Amino acid sequence: MIGFIGLGVMGRPMAQHLIGTGHQVHLHRVKPASQFLVDQGGIAADSAREVAEKSDIVILMLPDTPDVEQVLFGSNGVAEGLSAGKLVIDMSSISPVATKRFAERLRNKGVSYLDAPVSGGELGARNAALTIMVGGSEADFARALPVLEKMGKAITHVGGNGDGQTAKVANQIIVGLTINAVAEALLFARKAGADVAKVRAALMGGFASSRILEVHGQRMIEETFDPGFRIRLHRKDLSLAADAAKSMDLALPATALTQQLMSAAIGIGLGDKDHSALIEALAHLSGAQD
């Protein structure tokens, strides 16, 4: 039996795949937007503790580090319902440092822990095509793999606890900086008076081609900024990168710049738009809005 806590934009389709493939899934935080999961066979629970008591594997898909800590260790939380031999899989994107601490606390209860953050956005979640980066023991990874395969396709065991989160932070650095590069390039083309769609098509045939130019570049041209992956959540991930870099005395200047651009986007009301809306923040800063 599986427990799933965190039924947001990403969590809902992930839980749906588990239910649809025959798993008994206990759900917490069921709201009107996720009621369909109960209608399809999911079992609503009144607390995180109840989910943990009734499940062998508990999956978390939550917004940030404090949310994971509260759900795990807060009053009536997951830890209160866990017993030795159970497995927690945290698929949220949170601090690698905190992840190691959470894993140790649960290991002291005889509970296994995997950090398994994902990439691929809402589309990847809906299509069960997420990229999943896993930190934890080989044995726990082998145990979790049949479950993870119901939600993702590119599933990699990166290393020990925290290494999955480290890989996700690295992923978000690359994605964030590339979105910024595409946004700057297409804004440049637009301001110069070129046909932006044709510029993008030309770039797709050269060395600048990327998945982000393909998908997010099209979003920028069409100005379709429904998430997707929200700018405020991506800024959170880059904040994780900045905090970790500071602890290592590591310079990440381009990451810091993109983080600040995302802060500017949030400041002008774009925080709940898809991260491809970063082009709108750049246009605002340049006085180059349509």
mmCIF file of C-alpha atoms in Angstrom:
data_model
loop_
_atom_site.group_PDB
_atom_site.id
_atom_site.type_symbol
_atom_site.label_atom_id
_atom_site.label_comp_id
_atom_site.label_asym_id
_atom_site.label_seq_id
_atom_site.Cartn_x
_atom_site.Cartn_y
_atom_site.Cartn_z
ATOM 1 C CA MET A 1 0.000 0.000 0.000
ATOM 2 C CA ILE A 2 1.181 3.479 -0.890
ATOM 3 C CA GLY A 3 0.602 6.844 0.750
ATOM 4 C CA PHE A 4 0.750 10.101 -1.207
ATOM 5 C CA ILE A 5 0.873 13.536 0.380
ATOM 6 C CA GLY A 6 0.968 16.699 -1.734
ATOM 7 C CA LEU A 7 -1.727 16.816 -4.392
ATOM 8 C CA GLY A 8 -0.775 19.944 -6.300
ATOM 9 C CA VAL A 9 -0.206 20.487 -10.005
ATOM 10 C CA MET A 10 2.469 17.785 -10.101
ATOM 11 C CA GLY A 11 1.220 15.507 -7.347
ATOM 12 C CA ARG A 12 -2.273 14.957 -8.718
ATOM 13 C CA PRO A 13 -1.258 13.229 -11.975
ATOM 14 C CA MET A 14 1.529 11.336 -10.202
ATOM 15 C CA ALA A 15 -0.931 9.905 -7.677
ATOM 16 C CA GLN A 16 -3.395 9.234 -10.478
ATOM 17 C CA HIS A 17 -0.884 7.005 -12.270
ATOM 18 C CA LEU A 18 -0.372 4.978 -9.113
ATOM 19 C CA ILE A 19 -4.107 4.543 -8.627
ATOM 20 C CA GLY A 20 -4.615 3.755 -12.296
ATOM 21 C CA THR A 21 -2.035 0.971 -12.242
ATOM 22 C CA GLY A 22 -3.789 -0.864 -9.430
ATOM 23 C CA HIS A 23 -2.081 0.397 -6.290
ATOM 24 C CA GLN A 24 -4.102 1.096 -3.160
ATOM 25 C CA VAL A 25 -3.208 4.721 -2.495
ATOM 26 C CA HIS A 26 -3.948 6.609 0.716
ATOM 27 C CA LEU A 27 -4.171 10.363 0.161
ATOM 28 C CA HIS A 28 -3.831 13.346 2.462
ATOM 29 C CA ARG A 29 -4.721 16.965 1.717
ATOM 30 C CA VAL A 30 -7.548 16.036 -0.645
ATOM 31 C CA LYS A 31 -9.159 19.259 -1.892
ATOM 32 C CA PRO A 32 -11.841 19.903 -4.525
ATOM 33 C CA ALA A 33 -9.186 19.900 -7.278
ATOM 34 C CA SER A 34 -8.003 16.435 -6.219
ATOM 35 C CA GLN A 35 -11.367 14.883 -5.301
ATOM 36 C CA PHE A 36 -11.327 13.016 -8.624
ATOM 37 C CA LEU A 37 -8.519 10.851 -7.222
ATOM 38 C CA VAL A 38 -10.886 9.539 -4.549
ATOM 39 C CA ASP A 39 -13.560 9.004 -7.184
ATOM 40 C CA GLN A 40 -11.049 6.883 -9.106
ATOM 41 C CA GLY A 41 -10.213 4.699 -6.114
ATOM 42 C CA GLY A 42 -7.851 6.684 -3.895
ATOM 43 C CA ILE A 43 -8.540 6.601 -0.156
ATOM 44 C CA ALA A 44 -8.726 9.932 1.656
ATOM 45 C CA ALA A 45 -7.013 10.151 5.046
ATOM 46 C CA ASP A 46 -7.536 12.733 7.774
ATOM 47 C CA SER A 47 -3.858 13.184 8.619
ATOM 48 C CA ALA A 48 -0.316 12.503 7.486
ATOM 49 C CA ARG A 49 0.007 10.148 10.437
ATOM 50 C CA GLU A 50 -2.937 8.083 9.206
ATOM 51 C CA VAL A 51 -1.384 7.827 5.743
ATOM 52 C CA ALA A 52 1.863 6.536 7.264
ATOM 53 C CA GLU A 53 0.067 4.038 9.496
ATOM 54 C CA LYS A 54 -1.788 2.512 6.556
ATOM 55 C CA SER A 55 1.022 2.535 3.975
ATOM 56 C CA ASP A 56 4.239 0.598 3.394
ATOM 57 C CA ILE A 57 5.644 3.366 1.189
ATOM 58 C CA VAL A 58 4.885 7.053 1.776
ATOM 59 C CA ILE A 59 5.501 9.526 -1.065
ATOM 60 C CA LEU A 60 5.783 13.275 -0.497
ATOM 61 C CA MET A 61 5.391 15.909 -3.220
ATOM 62 C CA LEU A 62 5.486 19.246 -1.395
ATOM 63 C CA PRO A 63 6.551 22.814 -2.239
ATOM 64 C CA ASP A 64 9.563 23.489 -0.007
ATOM 65 C CA THR A 65 11.860 22.308 2.780
ATOM 66 C CA PRO A 66 9.721 23.641 5.694
ATOM 67 C CA ASP A 67 6.642 21.908 4.246
ATOM 68 C CA VAL A 68 8.433 18.567 4.133
ATOM 69 C CA GLU A 69 9.749 18.991 7.673
ATOM 70 C CA GLN A 70 6.286 19.869 8.991
ATOM 71 C CA VAL A 71 4.567 16.954 7.250
ATOM 72 C CA LEU A 72 7.240 14.515 8.387
ATOM 73 C CA PHE A 73 7.873 15.617 11.938
ATOM 74 C CA GLY A 74 5.062 17.966 12.935
ATOM 75 C CA SER A 75 2.123 17.090 15.149
ATOM 76 C CA ASN A 76 0.147 14.178 13.681
ATOM 77 C CA GLY A 77 2.819 13.919 11.006
ATOM 78 C CA VAL A 78 4.204 11.048 9.001
ATOM 79 C CA ALA A 79 6.907 10.112 11.519
ATOM 80 C CA GLU A 80 4.287 9.436 14.198
ATOM 81 C CA GLY A 81 2.676 6.799 11.991
ATOM 82 C CA LEU A 82 5.809 5.080 10.732
ATOM 83 C CA SER A 83 7.150 1.763 11.960
ATOM 84 C CA ALA A 84 10.372 -0.072 11.205
ATOM 85 C CA GLY A 85 10.681 -1.382 7.656
ATOM 86 C CA LYS A 86 8.613 1.306 5.984
ATOM 87 C CA LEU A 87 9.962 3.575 3.234
ATOM 88 C CA VAL A 88 9.568 7.313 2.728
ATOM 89 C CA ILE A 89 10.178 8.717 -0.764
ATOM 90 C CA ASP A 90 10.426 12.494 -0.873
ATOM 91 C CA MET A 91 9.854 13.643 -4.444
ATOM 92 C CA SER A 92 9.785 17.328 -3.498
ATOM 93 C CA SER A 93 12.628 19.664 -4.467
ATOM 94 C CA ILE A 94 14.233 20.748 -1.197
ATOM 95 C CA SER A 95 17.544 21.406 0.536
ATOM 96 C CA PRO A 96 20.129 18.615 0.153
ATOM 97 C CA VAL A 97 21.442 19.453 3.643
ATOM 98 C CA ALA A 98 18.013 19.160 5.252
ATOM 99 C CA THR A 99 17.390 15.963 3.293
ATOM 100 C CA LYS A 100 20.380 14.275 4.917
ATOM 101 C CA ARG A 101 19.104 15.349 8.327
ATOM 102 C CA PHE A 102 15.592 14.046 7.658
ATOM 103 C CA ALA A 103 16.970 10.725 6.413
ATOM 104 C CA GLU A 104 19.063 10.267 9.547
ATOM 105 C CA ARG A 105 16.119 10.993 11.840
ATOM 106 C CA LEU A 106 14.012 8.383 10.092
ATOM 107 C CA ARG A 107 16.800 5.814 9.962
ATOM 108 C CA ASN A 108 16.916 6.057 13.741
ATOM 109 C CA LYS A 109 13.337 4.743 13.697
ATOM 110 C CA GLY A 110 14.282 1.893 11.378
ATOM 111 C CA VAL A 111 12.621 3.644 8.426
ATOM 112 C CA SER A 112 14.246 3.894 4.998
ATOM 113 C CA TYR A 113 14.387 7.195 3.098
ATOM 114 C CA LEU A 114 14.922 8.173 -0.524
ATOM 115 C CA ASP A 115 15.135 11.671 -1.943
ATOM 116 C CA ALA A 116 13.736 11.435 -5.457
ATOM 117 C CA PRO A 117 13.072 14.902 -6.903
ATOM 118 C CA VAL A 118 11.710 15.136 -10.416
ATOM 119 C CA SER A 119 12.092 17.155 -13.580
ATOM 120 C CA GLY A 120 9.702 17.372 -16.489
ATOM 121 C CA GLY A 121 6.992 19.673 -15.204
ATOM 122 C CA GLU A 122 3.254 19.159 -15.368
ATOM 123 C CA LEU A 123 3.489 17.639 -18.856
ATOM 124 C CA GLY A 124 5.972 15.025 -17.678
ATOM 125 C CA ALA A 125 3.805 14.264 -14.653
ATOM 126 C CA ARG A 126 0.675 13.837 -16.792
ATOM 127 C CA ASN A 127 2.491 11.554 -19.231
ATOM 128 C CA ALA A 128 4.285 9.498 -16.557
ATOM 129 C CA ALA A 129 7.497 10.644 -18.249
ATOM 130 C CA LEU A 130 9.260 12.425 -15.399
ATOM 131 C CA THR A 131 13.007 12.393 -14.956
ATOM 132 C CA ILE A 132 13.651 11.167 -11.408
ATOM 133 C CA MET A 133 16.962 11.669 -9.576
ATOM 134 C CA VAL A 134 17.288 9.367 -6.577
ATOM 135 C CA GLY A 135 19.467 9.530 -3.472
ATOM 136 C CA GLY A 136 19.603 6.660 -0.973
ATOM 137 C CA SER A 137 20.806 3.095 -0.626
ATOM 138 C CA GLU A 138 20.908 0.633 -3.515
ATOM 139 C CA ALA A 139 18.485 -1.667 -1.688
ATOM 140 C CA ASP A 140 15.951 1.093 -1.090
ATOM 141 C CA PHE A 141 16.260 2.228 -4.707
ATOM 142 C CA ALA A 142 15.574 -1.316 -5.938
ATOM 143 C CA ARG A 143 12.537 -1.514 -3.671
ATOM 144 C CA ALA A 144 11.161 1.806 -4.894
ATOM 145 C CA LEU A 145 11.912 1.374 -8.596
ATOM 146 C CA PRO A 146 8.671 -0.434 -9.580
ATOM 147 C CA VAL A 147 6.698 2.417 -7.992
ATOM 148 C CA LEU A 148 8.842 5.157 -9.526
ATOM 149 C CA GLU A 149 8.454 3.551 -12.951
ATOM 150 C CA LYS A 150 4.715 4.269 -12.772
ATOM 151 C CA MET A 151 5.507 8.005 -12.711
ATOM 152 C CA GLY A 152 8.717 8.448 -14.686
ATOM 153 C CA LYS A 153 10.928 7.089 -17.453
ATOM 154 C CA ALA A 154 14.468 8.396 -16.907
ATOM 155 C CA ILE A 155 15.151 7.171 -13.373
ATOM 156 C CA THR A 156 18.726 7.402 -12.090
ATOM 157 C CA HIS A 157 20.203 6.322 -8.769
ATOM 158 C CA VAL A 158 22.638 9.179 -8.222
ATOM 159 C CA GLY A 159 24.144 8.195 -4.872
ATOM 160 C CA GLY A 160 23.417 8.478 -1.156
ATOM 161 C CA ASN A 161 20.793 10.560 0.617
ATOM 162 C CA GLY A 162 20.978 14.173 -0.515
ATOM 163 C CA ASP A 163 22.562 13.364 -3.866
ATOM 164 C CA GLY A 164 19.186 13.240 -5.591
ATOM 165 C CA GLN A 165 18.425 16.739 -4.342
ATOM 166 C CA THR A 166 21.880 17.915 -5.398
ATOM 167 C CA ALA A 167 21.210 16.620 -8.913
ATOM 168 C CA LYS A 168 17.860 18.424 -8.964
ATOM 169 C CA VAL A 169 19.444 21.719 -7.896
ATOM 170 C CA ALA A 170 22.001 21.289 -10.696
ATOM 171 C CA ASN A 171 19.139 20.618 -13.107
ATOM 172 C CA GLN A 172 17.353 23.783 -12.020
ATOM 173 C CA ILE A 173 20.499 25.850 -12.501
ATOM 174 C CA ILE A 174 20.764 24.650 -16.109
ATOM 175 C CA VAL A 175 17.050 25.056 -16.826
ATOM 176 C CA GLY A 176 16.833 28.511 -15.231
ATOM 177 C CA LEU A 177 19.890 29.878 -17.010
ATOM 178 C CA THR A 178 18.771 28.421 -20.323
ATOM 179 C CA ILE A 179 15.289 29.922 -19.990
ATOM 180 C CA ASN A 180 16.961 33.262 -19.343
ATOM 181 C CA ALA A 181 19.171 32.823 -22.417
ATOM 182 C CA VAL A 182 16.204 31.941 -24.639
ATOM 183 C CA ALA A 183 14.173 34.836 -23.238
ATOM 184 C CA GLU A 184 16.987 37.317 -23.893
ATOM 185 C CA ALA A 185 17.531 36.000 -27.422
ATOM 186 C CA LEU A 186 13.856 36.127 -28.395
ATOM 187 C CA LEU A 187 13.340 39.513 -26.766
ATOM 188 C CA PHE A 188 16.362 40.773 -28.720
ATOM 189 C CA ALA A 189 14.870 39.436 -31.944
ATOM 190 C CA ARG A 190 11.483 40.981 -31.198
ATOM 191 C CA LYS A 191 12.905 44.398 -30.350
ATOM 192 C CA ALA A 192 15.041 44.301 -33.514
ATOM 193 C CA GLY A 193 11.885 43.863 -35.575
ATOM 194 C CA ALA A 194 12.482 40.309 -36.772
ATOM 195 C CA ASP A 195 9.817 37.620 -37.061
ATOM 196 C CA VAL A 196 10.437 35.884 -33.739
ATOM 197 C CA ALA A 197 8.813 32.620 -34.802
ATOM 198 C CA LYS A 198 11.114 32.401 -37.811
ATOM 199 C CA VAL A 199 14.146 33.271 -35.683
ATOM 200 C CA ARG A 200 13.245 30.456 -33.293
ATOM 201 C CA ALA A 201 12.803 28.053 -36.229
ATOM 202 C CA ALA A 202 16.226 28.997 -37.551
ATOM 203 C CA LEU A 203 17.841 28.532 -34.159
ATOM 204 C CA MET A 204 16.221 25.111 -33.757
ATOM 205 C CA GLY A 205 18.316 23.925 -36.699
ATOM 206 C CA GLY A 206 21.631 24.993 -35.208
ATOM 207 C CA PHE A 207 23.835 24.570 -32.166
ATOM 208 C CA ALA A 208 21.516 26.766 -30.067
ATOM 209 C CA SER A 209 18.775 24.150 -30.347
ATOM 210 C CA SER A 210 17.456 22.847 -27.037
ATOM 211 C CA ARG A 211 14.330 21.429 -25.482
ATOM 212 C CA ILE A 212 13.828 24.750 -23.734
ATOM 213 C CA LEU A 213 14.051 26.706 -26.999
ATOM 214 C CA GLU A 214 11.575 24.243 -28.492
ATOM 215 C CA VAL A 215 8.959 24.212 -25.711
ATOM 216 C CA HIS A 216 9.472 27.390 -23.716
ATOM 217 C CA GLY A 217 10.458 29.403 -26.759
ATOM 218 C CA GLN A 218 7.073 28.549 -28.256
ATOM 219 C CA ARG A 219 5.374 29.583 -25.015
ATOM 220 C CA MET A 220 7.192 32.915 -25.161
ATOM 221 C CA ILE A 221 6.094 33.532 -28.748
ATOM 222 C CA GLU A 222 2.482 32.581 -28.027
ATOM 223 C CA GLU A 223 2.522 34.273 -24.591
ATOM 224 C CA THR A 224 0.927 31.184 -23.026
ATOM 225 C CA PHE A 225 2.236 31.333 -19.488
ATOM 226 C CA ASP A 226 -0.121 29.100 -17.522
ATOM 227 C CA PRO A 227 2.047 26.802 -15.368
ATOM 228 C CA GLY A 228 3.772 24.526 -16.014
ATOM 229 C CA PHE A 229 6.307 25.302 -13.372
ATOM 230 C CA ARG A 230 5.777 28.543 -11.492
ATOM 231 C CA ILE A 231 8.448 31.220 -11.388
ATOM 232 C CA ARG A 232 8.214 31.434 -7.599
ATOM 233 C CA LEU A 233 8.978 27.719 -7.284
ATOM 234 C CA HIS A 234 11.926 27.957 -9.648
ATOM 235 C CA ARG A 235 13.270 30.902 -7.660
ATOM 236 C CA LYS A 236 13.023 28.705 -4.562
ATOM 237 C CA ASP A 237 15.181 26.094 -6.271
ATOM 238 C CA LEU A 238 17.775 28.689 -7.265
ATOM 239 C CA SER A 239 17.750 29.911 -3.661
ATOM 240 C CA LEU A 240 18.679 26.365 -2.645
ATOM 241 C CA ALA A 241 21.573 26.584 -5.103
ATOM 242 C CA ALA A 242 22.647 29.965 -3.732
ATOM 243 C CA ASP A 243 22.525 28.768 -0.120
ATOM 244 C CA ALA A 244 24.525 25.640 -0.909
ATOM 245 C CA ALA A 245 27.052 27.640 -2.938
ATOM 246 C CA LYS A 246 27.525 30.053 -0.048
ATOM 247 C CA SER A 247 28.208 27.168 2.348
ATOM 248 C CA MET A 248 30.909 25.919 -0.063
ATOM 249 C CA ASP A 249 32.375 29.379 -0.842
ATOM 250 C CA LEU A 250 31.431 28.723 -4.456
ATOM 251 C CA ALA A 251 30.767 31.493 -6.975
ATOM 252 C CA LEU A 252 27.675 30.978 -9.151
ATOM 253 C CA PRO A 253 27.237 34.457 -10.660
ATOM 254 C CA ALA A 254 24.923 33.522 -13.529
ATOM 255 C CA THR A 255 22.703 31.570 -11.128
ATOM 256 C CA ALA A 256 22.522 34.595 -8.842
ATOM 257 C CA LEU A 257 21.576 36.841 -11.767
ATOM 258 C CA THR A 258 18.771 34.524 -12.876
ATOM 259 C CA GLN A 259 17.529 34.284 -9.302
ATOM 260 C CA GLN A 260 17.343 38.080 -9.146
ATOM 261 C CA LEU A 261 15.494 38.236 -12.482
ATOM 262 C CA MET A 262 12.977 35.776 -11.103
ATOM 263 C CA SER A 263 12.609 37.972 -8.028
ATOM 264 C CA ALA A 264 11.902 40.895 -10.342
ATOM 265 C CA ALA A 265 9.287 38.788 -12.136
ATOM 266 C CA ILE A 266 7.613 37.984 -8.846
ATOM 267 C CA GLY A 267 7.754 41.654 -7.905
ATOM 268 C CA ILE A 268 5.690 42.617 -10.961
ATOM 269 C CA GLY A 269 3.101 39.910 -10.369
ATOM 270 C CA LEU A 270 4.411 37.040 -12.487
ATOM 271 C CA GLY A 271 5.258 34.643 -9.666
ATOM 272 C CA ASP A 272 2.456 32.197 -10.425
ATOM 273 C CA LYS A 273 3.098 32.219 -14.165
ATOM 274 C CA ASP A 274 5.184 29.571 -15.906
ATOM 275 C CA HIS A 275 8.931 30.178 -15.702
ATOM 276 C CA SER A 276 8.940 30.915 -19.428
ATOM 277 C CA ALA A 277 7.251 34.213 -18.444
ATOM 278 C CA LEU A 278 10.718 35.396 -17.468
ATOM 279 C CA ILE A 279 10.726 37.044 -20.907
ATOM 280 C CA GLU A 280 7.977 39.361 -19.665
ATOM 281 C CA ALA A 281 10.108 40.432 -16.708
ATOM 282 C CA LEU A 282 13.037 41.191 -19.034
ATOM 283 C CA ALA A 283 10.746 43.163 -21.321
ATOM 284 C CA HIS A 284 9.438 45.110 -18.331
ATOM 285 C CA LEU A 285 12.957 45.951 -17.172
ATOM 286 C CA SER A 286 13.832 47.120 -20.688
ATOM 287 C CA GLY A 287 10.621 49.027 -21.356
ATOM 288 C CA ALA A 288 10.128 46.703 -24.299
ATOM 289 C CA GLN A 289 6.608 45.393 -23.628
ATOM 290 C CA ASP A 290 4.355 44.895 -26.638
#
